[in-house]
Coordinates of C-alpha atoms in Angstrom, one line a residue:
M1 CA 30.3 43.7 -3.0
F2 CA 31.7 43.5 -6.5
T3 CA 31.0 47.1 -7.2
T4 CA 29.9 50.1 -5.2
V5 CA 26.1 50.1 -4.9
Y6 CA 25.1 53.5 -6.3
A7 CA 23.3 55.8 -3.9
S8 CA 20.6 58.1 -5.1
Y9 CA 22.1 61.4 -6.2
A10 CA 20.8 65.0 -6.7
I11 CA 21.2 66.2 -10.2
N12 CA 23.0 69.4 -9.2
R13 CA 25.8 67.3 -7.7
T14 CA 26.0 65.3 -11.0
L15 CA 26.3 68.5 -13.0
K16 CA 29.0 69.8 -10.7
D17 CA 30.9 66.6 -11.1
A18 CA 30.4 66.6 -14.8
A19 CA 31.5 70.1 -15.3
D20 CA 33.7 70.7 -12.3
R21 CA -8.0 84.1 -28.8
C22 CA -9.9 86.9 -27.4
C23 CA -7.0 89.0 -28.2
G24 CA -4.4 89.0 -31.0
E25 CA -1.6 86.4 -30.8
P26 CA 1.7 86.2 -32.5
D27 CA 1.8 84.3 -35.9
R28 CA 1.8 80.5 -35.4
S29 CA 4.1 79.6 -38.2
F30 CA 5.6 76.3 -37.0
T31 CA 4.2 72.9 -38.0
D32 CA 3.3 70.5 -35.2
H33 CA 6.0 67.8 -35.4
R34 CA 6.7 64.8 -33.1
C35 CA 10.0 64.6 -31.4
S36 CA 11.8 62.1 -33.5
V37 CA 15.5 62.9 -33.4
L38 CA 18.2 62.0 -31.0
A39 CA 21.1 59.6 -31.1
G40 CA 22.4 56.9 -33.3
H41 CA 23.5 58.9 -36.3
M42 CA 24.4 62.1 -34.4
T43 CA 28.1 61.1 -34.4
D44 CA 28.0 60.8 -38.2
L45 CA 26.5 64.3 -38.4
L46 CA 29.4 65.7 -36.5
F47 CA 31.9 64.2 -38.9
T48 CA 29.7 65.4 -41.8
E49 CA 29.9 69.0 -40.5
K50 CA 33.7 68.7 -40.0
D51 CA 34.0 67.6 -43.6
L52 CA 31.9 70.5 -44.7
V53 CA 34.1 73.0 -42.7
T54 CA 37.2 71.5 -44.4
S55 CA 35.5 72.0 -47.8
L56 CA 34.5 75.5 -46.9
K57 CA 38.1 76.4 -45.9
D58 CA 39.4 75.0 -49.2
Y59 CA 36.9 77.3 -51.0
I60 CA 38.1 80.3 -49.0
R61 CA 41.7 79.5 -49.9
A62 CA 40.8 79.3 -53.5
E63 CA 39.0 82.6 -53.4
E64 CA 41.9 84.2 -51.6
R65 CA 44.3 82.9 -54.3
K66 CA 42.0 84.3 -57.0
L67 CA 41.8 87.6 -55.2
E68 CA 45.5 87.8 -54.8
Q69 CA 46.0 87.4 -58.5
V70 CA 43.5 90.2 -59.2
K71 CA 45.2 92.4 -56.7
Q72 CA 48.6 91.8 -58.2
W73 CA 47.3 92.7 -61.7
A74 CA 45.6 95.8 -60.4
K75 CA 48.8 96.9 -58.6
K76 CA 50.9 96.4 -61.7
L77 CA 48.4 98.3 -63.9
D78 CA 48.0 101.1 -61.4
A79 CA 51.7 101.9 -61.5
L80 CA 51.8 101.6 -65.3
T81 CA 48.8 103.8 -66.0
A82 CA 49.9 106.4 -63.4
T83 CA 53.2 106.8 -65.4
A84 CA 51.5 106.6 -68.8
T85 CA 48.9 109.2 -68.2
Q86 CA 51.5 111.8 -67.2
D87 CA 52.7 112.0 -70.8
P88 CA 50.3 110.0 -72.9
E89 CA 51.8 111.0 -76.3
G90 CA 55.3 110.4 -75.2
F91 CA 54.4 107.0 -73.7
L92 CA 52.5 105.9 -76.8
G93 CA 55.3 107.2 -79.1
H94 CA 57.3 104.1 -78.0
P95 CA 56.2 101.2 -80.3
V96 CA 56.6 98.6 -77.5
N97 CA 54.2 100.6 -75.2
A98 CA 51.7 100.9 -78.0
F99 CA 51.8 97.2 -78.8
K100 CA 51.4 96.2 -75.1
L101 CA 48.5 98.5 -74.7
M102 CA 46.7 96.8 -77.6
K103 CA 47.6 93.4 -76.2
R104 CA 46.4 94.3 -72.7
L105 CA 43.0 95.6 -73.9
N106 CA 42.5 92.9 -76.5
T107 CA 43.7 89.9 -74.6
E108 CA 44.8 90.4 -71.0
W109 CA 41.7 92.3 -69.8
G110 CA 39.7 89.5 -71.1
E111 CA 41.7 87.0 -69.0
V112 CA 41.1 89.2 -66.0
E113 CA 37.4 89.2 -66.7
D114 CA 37.5 85.4 -66.9
L115 CA 39.4 85.2 -63.6
V116 CA 36.9 87.5 -61.8
L117 CA 34.0 85.6 -63.2
K118 CA 35.5 82.2 -62.4
D119 CA 33.4 80.4 -59.7
M120 CA 35.6 78.9 -57.1
S121 CA 32.7 77.5 -55.1
D122 CA 32.0 74.4 -57.4
G123 CA 33.8 71.9 -55.1
F124 CA 32.2 73.3 -52.0
I125 CA 28.7 73.4 -53.4
S126 CA 29.0 69.9 -54.9
N127 CA 30.1 68.5 -51.5
L128 CA 27.3 70.4 -49.7
T129 CA 24.7 69.1 -52.1
I130 CA 25.9 65.5 -51.6
Q131 CA 25.9 65.8 -47.8
R132 CA 22.6 67.7 -47.6
Q133 CA 20.7 64.4 -48.0
Y134 CA 21.9 63.4 -44.6
F135 CA 21.1 66.7 -42.9
P136 CA 18.4 66.9 -40.1
N137 CA 15.0 68.3 -41.2
D138 CA 12.6 70.6 -39.4
E139 CA 11.1 67.7 -37.5
D140 CA 14.5 66.7 -36.2
Q141 CA 15.3 70.3 -35.1
T142 CA 11.9 70.4 -33.3
G143 CA 12.6 67.1 -31.7
A144 CA 16.0 68.3 -30.3
A145 CA 14.2 71.4 -28.9
K146 CA 11.6 69.4 -27.2
A147 CA 14.3 67.2 -25.7
L148 CA 15.7 70.3 -24.1
L149 CA 12.3 71.1 -22.7
R150 CA 11.9 67.6 -21.3
L151 CA 15.3 67.8 -19.6
Q152 CA 14.4 71.2 -18.2
D153 CA 11.3 69.7 -16.5
T154 CA 12.6 66.4 -15.4
Y155 CA 15.8 67.7 -13.8
Q156 CA 14.4 71.1 -12.7
L157 CA 16.9 73.1 -14.7
D158 CA 16.4 76.8 -15.1
T159 CA 16.9 78.6 -18.4
Q160 CA 20.0 80.4 -17.2
T161 CA 21.7 77.1 -16.3
I162 CA 21.1 75.8 -19.8
S163 CA 21.7 79.0 -21.7
S164 CA 25.0 80.0 -19.9
G165 CA 26.7 76.6 -20.5
D166 CA 26.6 75.7 -16.8
L167 CA 25.2 72.4 -18.1
P168 CA 28.4 71.3 -19.8
G169 CA 28.2 72.3 -23.5
D170 CA 27.8 75.3 -25.7
T171 CA 25.9 78.4 -24.7
L172 CA 22.6 79.5 -26.2
K173 CA 22.3 82.9 -27.9
V174 CA 19.3 85.1 -28.1
D175 CA 18.2 83.5 -31.4
D176 CA 18.5 80.0 -29.8
C177 CA 16.3 81.0 -26.9
F178 CA 13.8 82.6 -29.2
E179 CA 13.7 79.5 -31.4
L180 CA 13.0 77.3 -28.3
G181 CA 10.2 79.6 -27.2
K182 CA 8.6 79.5 -30.7
I183 CA 8.7 75.7 -30.8
A184 CA 7.0 75.6 -27.4
Y185 CA 4.5 78.1 -28.6
S186 CA 3.7 76.0 -31.7
D187 CA 2.5 73.3 -29.2
A188 CA 0.5 75.8 -27.2
D189 CA 3.0 75.2 -24.4
Y190 CA 2.8 78.7 -23.0
Y191 CA 4.7 77.7 -19.8
H192 CA 7.9 77.0 -21.7
T193 CA 7.2 79.8 -24.2
E194 CA 7.3 82.3 -21.3
L195 CA 10.5 80.8 -19.8
W196 CA 12.5 80.9 -23.1
M197 CA 11.2 84.3 -24.3
A198 CA 12.0 85.7 -20.9
Q199 CA 15.5 84.3 -21.2
A200 CA 15.9 85.8 -24.7
L201 CA 14.7 89.2 -23.3
K202 CA 17.2 89.0 -20.4
Q203 CA 20.1 88.4 -22.8
L204 CA 18.9 91.2 -25.1
D205 CA 18.7 93.6 -22.0
E206 CA 22.3 92.6 -21.2
G207 CA 23.4 93.9 -24.6
E208 CA 23.9 90.7 -26.6
E209 CA 23.9 91.5 -30.3
T210 CA 21.4 89.6 -32.4
S211 CA 19.1 89.8 -35.4
V212 CA 16.1 89.0 -33.2
D213 CA 14.3 92.2 -32.3
V214 CA 12.9 93.0 -28.8
V215 CA 9.4 93.6 -30.2
S216 CA 9.0 90.0 -31.5
V217 CA 10.2 88.7 -28.1
L218 CA 7.8 90.9 -26.1
D219 CA 5.0 90.0 -28.5
Y220 CA 5.4 86.2 -27.7
L221 CA 6.1 86.9 -24.1
S222 CA 3.1 89.0 -23.4
Y223 CA 0.7 86.6 -25.1
S224 CA 2.1 83.5 -23.4
V225 CA 1.9 85.2 -20.0
Y226 CA -1.7 86.2 -20.7
Q227 CA -2.6 82.6 -21.7
Q228 CA -1.5 81.6 -18.2
G229 CA -3.9 84.0 -16.6
E230 CA -1.4 86.7 -15.4
L231 CA -3.0 89.8 -16.9
E232 CA -0.9 92.3 -14.9
R233 CA 2.3 90.9 -16.2
A234 CA 0.9 90.6 -19.8
L235 CA 0.0 94.3 -19.5
E236 CA 3.5 95.3 -18.4
H237 CA 5.1 93.4 -21.3
T238 CA 2.6 95.0 -23.8
K239 CA 3.3 98.5 -22.5
R240 CA 7.1 97.9 -22.9
L241 CA 6.5 96.6 -26.5
L242 CA 4.5 99.8 -27.3
S243 CA 7.3 102.0 -25.9
V244 CA 9.6 100.5 -28.5
D245 CA 7.0 100.3 -31.4
P246 CA 4.1 102.7 -30.6
E247 CA 2.4 101.7 -33.9
H248 CA 2.3 97.9 -33.3
Q249 CA -1.4 97.1 -34.1
R250 CA -1.7 93.8 -32.3
A251 CA -0.2 95.3 -29.1
L252 CA -2.5 98.3 -29.3
G253 CA -5.5 96.0 -29.4
N254 CA -4.1 93.8 -26.7
L255 CA -3.5 96.8 -24.4
K256 CA -7.1 97.7 -24.5
Y257 CA -8.3 94.1 -24.0
F258 CA -5.9 93.4 -21.1
D259 CA -7.0 96.6 -19.4
Y260 CA -10.6 95.7 -19.8
Q261 CA -10.1 92.1 -18.5
L262 CA -8.0 93.3 -15.6
A263 CA -10.7 95.8 -14.5
K264 CA -13.3 93.2 -14.8
Q265 CA -11.3 90.7 -12.8
K266 CA -10.8 93.1 -9.9
K267 CA -14.4 94.2 -10.0
A268 CA -15.5 90.6 -9.6
E269 CA -13.1 90.1 -6.8
K270 CA -11.5 87.1 -8.5
E271 CA -8.0 88.2 -8.4
Q272 CA -6.9 85.8 -5.7
S273 CA -8.5 82.7 -7.3
A274 CA -7.0 83.8 -10.6
K275 CA -3.6 83.9 -9.1
E276 CA -4.0 80.4 -7.6
E277 CA -5.2 79.0 -10.9
S278 CA -2.2 80.7 -12.6
K279 CA 0.1 79.2 -10.1
K280 CA -1.4 75.8 -10.8
E281 CA -1.0 76.2 -14.5
R282 CA 2.6 77.4 -14.2
V283 CA 3.7 74.2 -12.4
G284 CA 4.5 72.8 -15.9
K285 CA 3.3 70.0 -18.1
G286 CA 2.8 66.7 -16.4
E287 CA 2.9 68.0 -12.8
Y288 CA -0.8 67.2 -12.4
F289 CA -0.1 63.5 -12.7
P290 CA 1.3 61.8 -9.6
E291 CA 3.0 59.0 -11.5
K292 CA 4.9 61.5 -13.8
R293 CA 5.9 63.5 -10.8
K294 CA 7.2 60.4 -9.0
Y295 CA 9.0 59.3 -12.2
Q296 CA 10.7 62.7 -12.5
Q297 CA 11.7 62.6 -8.9
L298 CA 13.3 59.2 -9.3
C299 CA 15.2 60.5 -12.4
R300 CA 16.6 63.3 -10.2
G301 CA 17.8 60.7 -7.7
Q302 CA 15.0 61.5 -5.1
G303 CA 14.0 57.8 -4.8
V304 CA 12.8 55.7 -2.0
R305 CA 15.3 54.8 0.6
M306 CA 15.1 51.2 1.6
T307 CA 14.9 50.4 5.3
P308 CA 18.1 49.0 6.8
R309 CA 16.2 45.7 7.3
R310 CA 15.3 45.4 3.6
Q311 CA 18.8 46.6 2.6
S312 CA 20.4 43.9 4.7
R313 CA 18.6 41.2 2.6
L314 CA 20.3 42.4 -0.7
F315 CA 23.5 40.5 -1.5
C316 CA 26.2 40.1 -4.1
R317 CA 27.2 36.6 -5.0
Y318 CA 28.9 34.4 -7.5
Y319 CA 26.2 32.6 -9.4
N320 CA 26.3 29.4 -11.4
N321 CA 22.6 28.8 -12.1
N322 CA 22.2 25.5 -10.2
R323 CA 25.6 24.2 -11.2
H324 CA 25.4 24.9 -14.9
P325 CA 28.4 23.2 -16.4
F326 CA 29.7 26.4 -18.1
Y327 CA 29.2 28.6 -15.0
M328 CA 30.6 26.1 -12.6
I329 CA 34.0 26.9 -14.2
G330 CA 33.4 30.7 -14.3
P331 CA 30.4 31.8 -12.2
V332 CA 29.0 35.2 -13.0
K333 CA 28.8 38.2 -10.6
Q334 CA 25.2 38.7 -9.4
E335 CA 24.0 41.6 -7.4
D336 CA 20.5 42.3 -5.9
E337 CA 19.3 45.7 -6.9
W338 CA 15.8 45.5 -5.5
D339 CA 13.7 43.0 -3.5
R340 CA 10.1 43.5 -4.6
P341 CA 10.0 43.1 -7.6
R342 CA 13.3 41.3 -7.6
I343 CA 15.7 43.1 -9.9
I344 CA 19.1 41.5 -10.4
R345 CA 22.2 43.0 -11.9
Y346 CA 24.9 40.9 -13.6
H347 CA 28.4 42.4 -13.7
D348 CA 30.9 42.0 -16.5
I349 CA 28.3 40.0 -18.5
I350 CA 29.1 41.3 -21.9
T351 CA 32.6 42.2 -23.3
E352 CA 33.7 45.4 -24.9
K353 CA 34.3 43.6 -28.2
E354 CA 30.8 42.2 -28.1
M355 CA 29.2 45.5 -27.3
E356 CA 31.0 47.2 -30.2
K357 CA 30.0 44.5 -32.6
V358 CA 26.3 44.8 -31.5
K359 CA 26.4 48.6 -32.0
E360 CA 28.1 48.1 -35.4
L361 CA 25.4 45.7 -36.5
A362 CA 22.6 48.0 -35.2
K363 CA 23.7 51.4 -36.4
P364 CA 22.7 51.1 -40.1
R365 CA 19.3 49.9 -39.1
L366 CA 18.5 52.4 -36.3
R367 CA 15.0 53.9 -36.8
R368 CA 12.6 55.8 -34.5
A369 CA 11.5 53.3 -31.8
T370 CA 7.9 52.0 -31.8
V371 CA 5.5 50.8 -29.2
H372 CA 2.5 48.4 -29.3
D373 CA -0.8 50.3 -29.8
P374 CA -3.2 48.4 -27.5
Q375 CA -6.2 49.6 -29.7
T376 CA -4.9 48.3 -33.0
G377 CA -2.2 45.8 -31.8
K378 CA 0.2 47.3 -34.3
L379 CA 3.5 49.1 -33.8
T380 CA 3.5 52.8 -33.9
T381 CA 5.7 55.7 -32.8
A382 CA 4.8 57.5 -29.6
Q383 CA 5.7 60.8 -28.0
Y384 CA 6.5 59.1 -24.7
R385 CA 9.2 57.0 -26.3
V386 CA 12.0 58.9 -27.9
S387 CA 14.9 56.8 -29.0
K388 CA 16.1 54.9 -32.0
S389 CA 16.2 51.1 -32.2
A390 CA 17.1 48.1 -34.3
W391 CA 16.5 44.4 -34.1
L392 CA 19.2 41.8 -34.5
V393 CA 18.1 38.4 -35.7
A394 CA 19.4 35.2 -34.3
H395 CA 22.1 33.5 -36.4
E396 CA 22.9 36.7 -38.4
H397 CA 26.3 36.9 -36.5
P398 CA 28.0 34.7 -34.0
V399 CA 28.0 37.4 -31.3
V400 CA 24.2 37.6 -31.4
D401 CA 24.0 33.8 -31.0
R402 CA 26.5 33.9 -28.1
I403 CA 24.5 36.6 -26.3
N404 CA 21.2 34.8 -26.8
Q405 CA 22.7 31.6 -25.4
R406 CA 24.2 33.4 -22.5
I407 CA 20.8 34.8 -21.5
E408 CA 19.3 31.3 -21.7
D409 CA 22.1 29.7 -19.6
I410 CA 22.0 32.4 -16.9
T411 CA 18.2 32.7 -16.6
G412 CA 17.3 29.1 -17.2
L413 CA 14.6 30.3 -19.6
D414 CA 14.1 29.2 -23.2
V415 CA 15.0 32.1 -25.6
K416 CA 13.9 30.3 -28.7
T417 CA 10.4 31.8 -28.3
A418 CA 11.8 35.2 -27.2
E419 CA 11.7 38.3 -29.3
E420 CA 14.8 39.2 -31.3
L421 CA 17.6 41.2 -29.6
Q422 CA 16.5 44.8 -29.6
V423 CA 19.2 47.5 -29.6
A424 CA 18.2 51.0 -28.6
N425 CA 20.1 54.3 -28.6
Y426 CA 19.1 57.3 -26.5
G427 CA 20.8 60.6 -27.2
V428 CA 20.4 63.7 -25.0
G429 CA 16.8 64.0 -24.0
G430 CA 16.0 60.4 -25.1
Q431 CA 13.5 58.7 -22.8
Y432 CA 10.8 56.1 -22.4
E433 CA 8.1 57.1 -20.0
P434 CA 6.5 54.7 -17.5
H435 CA 5.2 51.5 -19.2
F436 CA 4.7 47.8 -18.7
D437 CA 6.6 45.3 -20.8
F438 CA 3.8 42.7 -20.5
G439 CA 0.4 42.7 -22.0
R440 CA -2.5 43.5 -19.6
K441 CA -5.9 41.9 -19.4
D442 CA -7.4 44.9 -21.3
E443 CA -5.2 44.2 -24.3
P444 CA -5.4 40.5 -24.9
D445 CA -4.2 40.8 -28.5
A446 CA -0.9 42.6 -27.6
F447 CA 1.3 39.7 -28.7
K448 CA -1.2 37.5 -30.4
A449 CA 0.6 37.7 -33.8
L450 CA 3.8 36.3 -32.2
G451 CA 1.9 33.2 -30.9
T452 CA 4.3 32.8 -27.9
G453 CA 2.2 34.1 -25.1
N454 CA 2.9 37.1 -22.9
R455 CA 6.4 38.6 -22.0
I456 CA 7.4 36.6 -18.9
A457 CA 10.7 38.4 -18.3
T458 CA 13.0 41.3 -19.4
W459 CA 16.7 41.1 -19.8
L460 CA 18.4 44.5 -20.3
F461 CA 22.1 45.1 -21.2
Y462 CA 23.7 48.4 -20.6
M463 CA 26.3 49.0 -23.3
S464 CA 27.5 52.5 -22.3
D465 CA 28.0 54.6 -19.2
V466 CA 25.9 57.8 -19.1
T467 CA 27.4 60.9 -17.6
A468 CA 24.1 62.1 -16.1
G469 CA 20.5 60.9 -16.4
G470 CA 19.4 57.8 -18.3
A471 CA 18.5 55.7 -15.3
T472 CA 15.9 52.9 -15.4
V473 CA 13.3 53.7 -12.7
F474 CA 10.3 51.8 -11.3
P475 CA 7.8 54.4 -10.1
E476 CA 5.5 51.9 -8.4
V477 CA 8.1 50.9 -5.9
G478 CA 10.6 53.8 -6.1
A479 CA 13.6 51.8 -7.4
T480 CA 16.3 53.4 -9.5
V481 CA 18.8 51.4 -11.5
K482 CA 21.8 53.3 -12.9
P483 CA 23.4 52.4 -16.3
M484 CA 26.7 50.7 -15.9
K485 CA 28.5 49.6 -19.0
G486 CA 29.0 45.9 -19.4
T487 CA 26.3 44.9 -16.9
A488 CA 22.7 43.6 -17.4
V489 CA 19.6 43.7 -15.2
F490 CA 16.9 41.1 -15.2
W491 CA 13.4 40.8 -13.7
Y492 CA 10.2 38.8 -14.2
N493 CA 7.2 40.7 -15.6
L494 CA 4.7 37.9 -14.6
F495 CA 4.2 36.0 -11.4
S496 CA 4.6 32.2 -11.7
S497 CA 0.8 32.1 -11.8
G498 CA 0.9 33.9 -15.1
E499 CA -0.6 37.1 -13.7
G500 CA 1.1 40.4 -14.5
D501 CA 3.3 42.0 -11.8
Y502 CA 2.2 45.6 -11.9
S503 CA 5.1 46.7 -9.7
T504 CA 7.4 46.2 -12.7
R505 CA 6.1 49.3 -14.4
H506 CA 9.3 51.1 -15.3
A507 CA 10.7 54.0 -17.4
A508 CA 13.9 55.1 -19.0
C509 CA 14.8 58.6 -17.7
P510 CA 15.9 61.3 -20.2
V511 CA 19.6 61.3 -20.9
L512 CA 20.9 64.6 -19.5
L513 CA 24.6 64.3 -20.5
G514 CA 26.0 61.6 -22.7
N515 CA 24.8 58.8 -24.9
K516 CA 23.0 55.7 -23.8
W517 CA 23.2 52.3 -25.6
V518 CA 21.1 49.4 -24.3
S519 CA 20.0 46.1 -25.8
N520 CA 17.1 44.0 -24.4
K521 CA 15.6 40.6 -24.7
W522 CA 11.9 40.1 -24.1
I523 CA 11.4 36.4 -23.1
H524 CA 7.9 34.9 -23.6
E525 CA 5.8 32.3 -21.8
R526 CA 5.9 29.6 -24.5
G527 CA 8.6 27.1 -23.8
Q528 CA 8.9 27.9 -20.1
E529 CA 6.2 25.4 -18.9
F530 CA 8.8 23.1 -17.3
R531 CA 11.5 25.7 -16.7
R532 CA 9.3 27.9 -14.5
P533 CA 6.3 25.9 -13.3
C534 CA 3.1 27.7 -12.7
G535 CA 2.4 28.8 -9.2
L536 CA -0.9 28.2 -7.3
K537 CA -1.2 31.7 -6.0
E538 CA -1.6 34.8 -8.1
T539 CA 1.5 36.3 -6.6
D540 CA 3.7 33.2 -6.6

């Protein structure tokens, strides 16, 4: 084979390799925002912060120079006044001393006053004001937090792994954990609220210094545990809170209420069923849905293993698309990734220079990615797709034309009726949950405005390697396709009969470590009538 066929992997191995209202509730002060951040311009923000640090250091040096001048003046006057005050009359009897005293008080002390009052921060404040327009907002911060929670669920990471820096990166302090818990709480996500408030409490108990007080942490923790049906644990946390702050009014009310509910629960002999219900709730968001569970398993590398018989039918080959003149001279490297649906990977299909140019063209236009709303037929943002994308129009640059022509030459399909080249960037936590690329029968107007029919096929370029996560997975069949820079994968969304192939339902796994760049071409039915003749059977 041209390259090693990637085996499924466990996420722990990847990380090792990468690193070597019945009762009172805490104030709900966070606005409900959609996750909308991640990728694209994050690199620019890093350099913005570096520039601000340089500006801040310049300000500090200016303040230090100013302070040094004041210190020298004070030191000189300290020695002079110490001598002068020992014999004031004798000192002032000298005309030079008398003149200089007048001069100091009339002129030089005024200069010292001006120096002390001089604001050395103008340059730094000006730079900060200019750069602030590019800063993330509350919605972006919330989006980054929710990305962490997605990764936690998808890759089964515990809070200690994330907080301690075992997941390569910076550590999380108590205030960071507290913030994550509050953001989860603002979504009524009590499962993650408990996890992160418990982590904040653990780090507080270990002696970490912070401005976050233990009372606030216990307040959120007890309520989130109560909301998941665990009255005994909620009661324990409330009692601990009151041991720290005996006058806490909400906790006093909750204590009585939890005691009452617990007694009622035991009396009705529902403790066991309550525990089972609590266990069900604590599984986490999305665990009730078989597809999402399967999708997350595939993202962790726990995919379907092909039988040796099926595996033996997958090949690597040099491909010239029926003796295409261009590829007769230089055939492309083609590898079978999956058999049903047939997913093909093309190696070394886009150059480094081309990828960089595509990214360069796309970066200024990157915006929150949208999806087709089947109800309205319009584009809209969605919680299940978190990335930034841009569209590159044909003929706007020679590299776009070359790429479009290459796709046509290799697939044999007409790309004149295809959608423009879409470039997408997924930062850490970026994902696209299971979806179909083609329009189903229950959404006949999905691509009506385009007038080119349904999406017959998908071509997907990988323009970066991803350290961990970010795979393209097909939950219906259990296939996992890993990102490999410079390669592309291709599959048909429709059978030759025109019916949709539901086994092509796929997803982009959250990026755990790294930065994922892809570009895709959705090829439509119009223009393919003689290039891919219609089949007689539904599954032809």
